[in-house]
Amino acid sequence: MRSGMFFAATAYILWGMFPLYFKLLQGVAAPQILMHRIIWSLAFVLAALAWRRQWQWLRKVLRQPRVLLGFGVSALLLSSNWLLYIWAVNGGRVVDASLGYFITPLVNVLLGYLLLKEKLRPLQWASIALAAAGVGWLTWQGGQLPWIGLLLAATFGTYGLLRKTAALGPLEGLTLETLLLVPLALGYLALLNAQDQNTFHGASSATRWLLAASGPITAIPLLLFAAGARRIPLSTLGFLQYIAPTLQLLLGVWLYREPFGGARLAGFVTIWAALAVYSAEGLWQAHRSRQQRKIGQPAL
């Protein structure tokens, strides 16, 4: 339990610190950062697989078109999420990006209802309604939808739904996703080379090392998360997931001085209230299930 808490909390802390890393690459265009992230992530996970001698799954998967298609879709969702997040951070929209990861759990619940036909309990509906009210308020005050947060939540929530039903674990799944994306990344960088627009060639050594570091920076939190998720209850994991957007929000407000107050704060408070209702309801249901198992009654 303690090791699981440590692994999961460390993963969320690292994700919460991502703005610090991407801000160091502000001189590189977001699409180029994304391409390097794909390439160096693949290099890292291939090294990890070589160290573990874990190759048998790849031969089987390459013979299953439906699995490849499913991971092709998840790879596009993941890369879209990465690109939007990088663009938002380096465009001074860290607070907007944090909103996306605050509302992702509620998007997951809604997707489960719409696509998996899962039944929602009254308090879950209440939390979704509160979150919708918060988004509506932010839209009214800002004059437009908070589209960065909504798109980040939608892409990551849908990605999580696909990975929930996928046949591969975190390391194998990320390997296959980056393997499918790497031809696009290499082709894009080759085109930039032909046009003499590849930032990597004229960049400083520090920038090149930072781009190469995107591989372990991407993969390590995912592996820590997977190790933690196997060791701790889902309810505990649900609480820990708010570490990342909270850290991102604090960095956006206190370090990068993004505007956050008044009407905007009111919208976030409404969404936090929705998350409080959702989390409290989840804890109550988990406690109720444990009590019913102790006395031999089926959980409702």
Coordinates of N, CA and C in Angstrom, one line a residue, residues 27-29 32-33 35-36 39 185-203 208 211:
G27 N 11.2 28.1 -27.2 CA 11.8 28.5 -28.5 C 11.6 27.5 -29.6
V28 N 11.0 26.4 -29.3 CA 10.7 25.3 -30.3 C 9.2 25.3 -30.5
A29 N 8.8 25.2 -31.7 CA 7.4 25.1 -32.1 C 6.8 23.8 -31.5
Q32 N 7.0 20.5 -33.4 CA 8.3 19.9 -33.4 C 8.6 19.2 -32.0
I33 N 8.1 19.9 -30.9 CA 8.3 19.3 -29.6 C 7.6 17.9 -29.6
M35 N 6.8 15.9 -32.1 CA 7.5 14.9 -32.9 C 8.7 14.3 -32.2
H36 N 9.4 15.2 -31.5 CA 10.6 14.7 -30.7 C 10.1 13.8 -29.5
I39 N 9.3 10.4 -30.9 CA 10.5 9.6 -31.3 C 11.3 9.2 -30.1
A185 N 6.1 11.2 -37.4 CA 7.1 12.1 -36.8 C 8.3 12.3 -37.6
L186 N 8.8 11.2 -38.1 CA 10.1 11.2 -38.9 C 9.8 11.9 -40.2
G187 N 8.6 11.6 -40.8 CA 8.3 12.3 -42.1 C 8.2 13.8 -41.9
Y188 N 7.6 14.2 -40.8 CA 7.4 15.7 -40.6 C 8.8 16.3 -40.4
L189 N 9.6 15.7 -39.6 CA 11.0 16.3 -39.3 C 11.8 16.3 -40.6
A190 N 11.6 15.2 -41.4 CA 12.4 15.2 -42.7 C 11.9 16.3 -43.6
L191 N 10.6 16.6 -43.6 CA 10.1 17.7 -44.4 C 10.7 19.1 -43.9
L192 N 10.8 19.2 -42.6 CA 11.4 20.4 -42.1 C 12.8 20.5 -42.4
N193 N 13.5 19.4 -42.4 CA 14.9 19.4 -42.8 C 15.1 19.9 -44.3
A194 N 14.2 19.4 -45.2 CA 14.3 19.8 -46.6 C 14.0 21.3 -46.7
Q195 N 13.2 21.9 -45.8 CA 12.9 23.3 -45.9 C 13.8 24.1 -45.0
D196 N 14.8 23.4 -44.4 CA 15.8 24.1 -43.5 C 15.0 24.8 -42.3
Q197 N 14.0 24.1 -41.8 CA 13.2 24.7 -40.7 C 13.2 23.8 -39.4
N198 N 14.1 22.9 -39.4 CA 14.2 22.0 -38.2 C 15.0 22.7 -37.1
T199 N 14.3 23.1 -36.1 CA 14.9 23.8 -35.0 C 16.0 23.0 -34.3
F200 N 15.9 21.7 -34.4 CA 16.9 20.9 -33.6 C 18.3 21.1 -34.1
H201 N 18.5 21.3 -35.4 CA 19.8 21.5 -36.0 C 20.5 22.7 -35.5
G202 N 19.8 23.8 -35.4 CA 20.4 25.1 -35.0 C 20.3 25.4 -33.5
A203 N 19.7 24.4 -32.8 CA 19.5 24.6 -31.3 C 20.7 24.5 -30.5
R208 N 18.8 20.6 -27.2 CA 18.8 19.2 -27.8 C 18.7 18.2 -26.7
L211 N 15.1 18.1 -25.5 CA 14.2 17.4 -26.4 C 14.4 15.9 -26.3

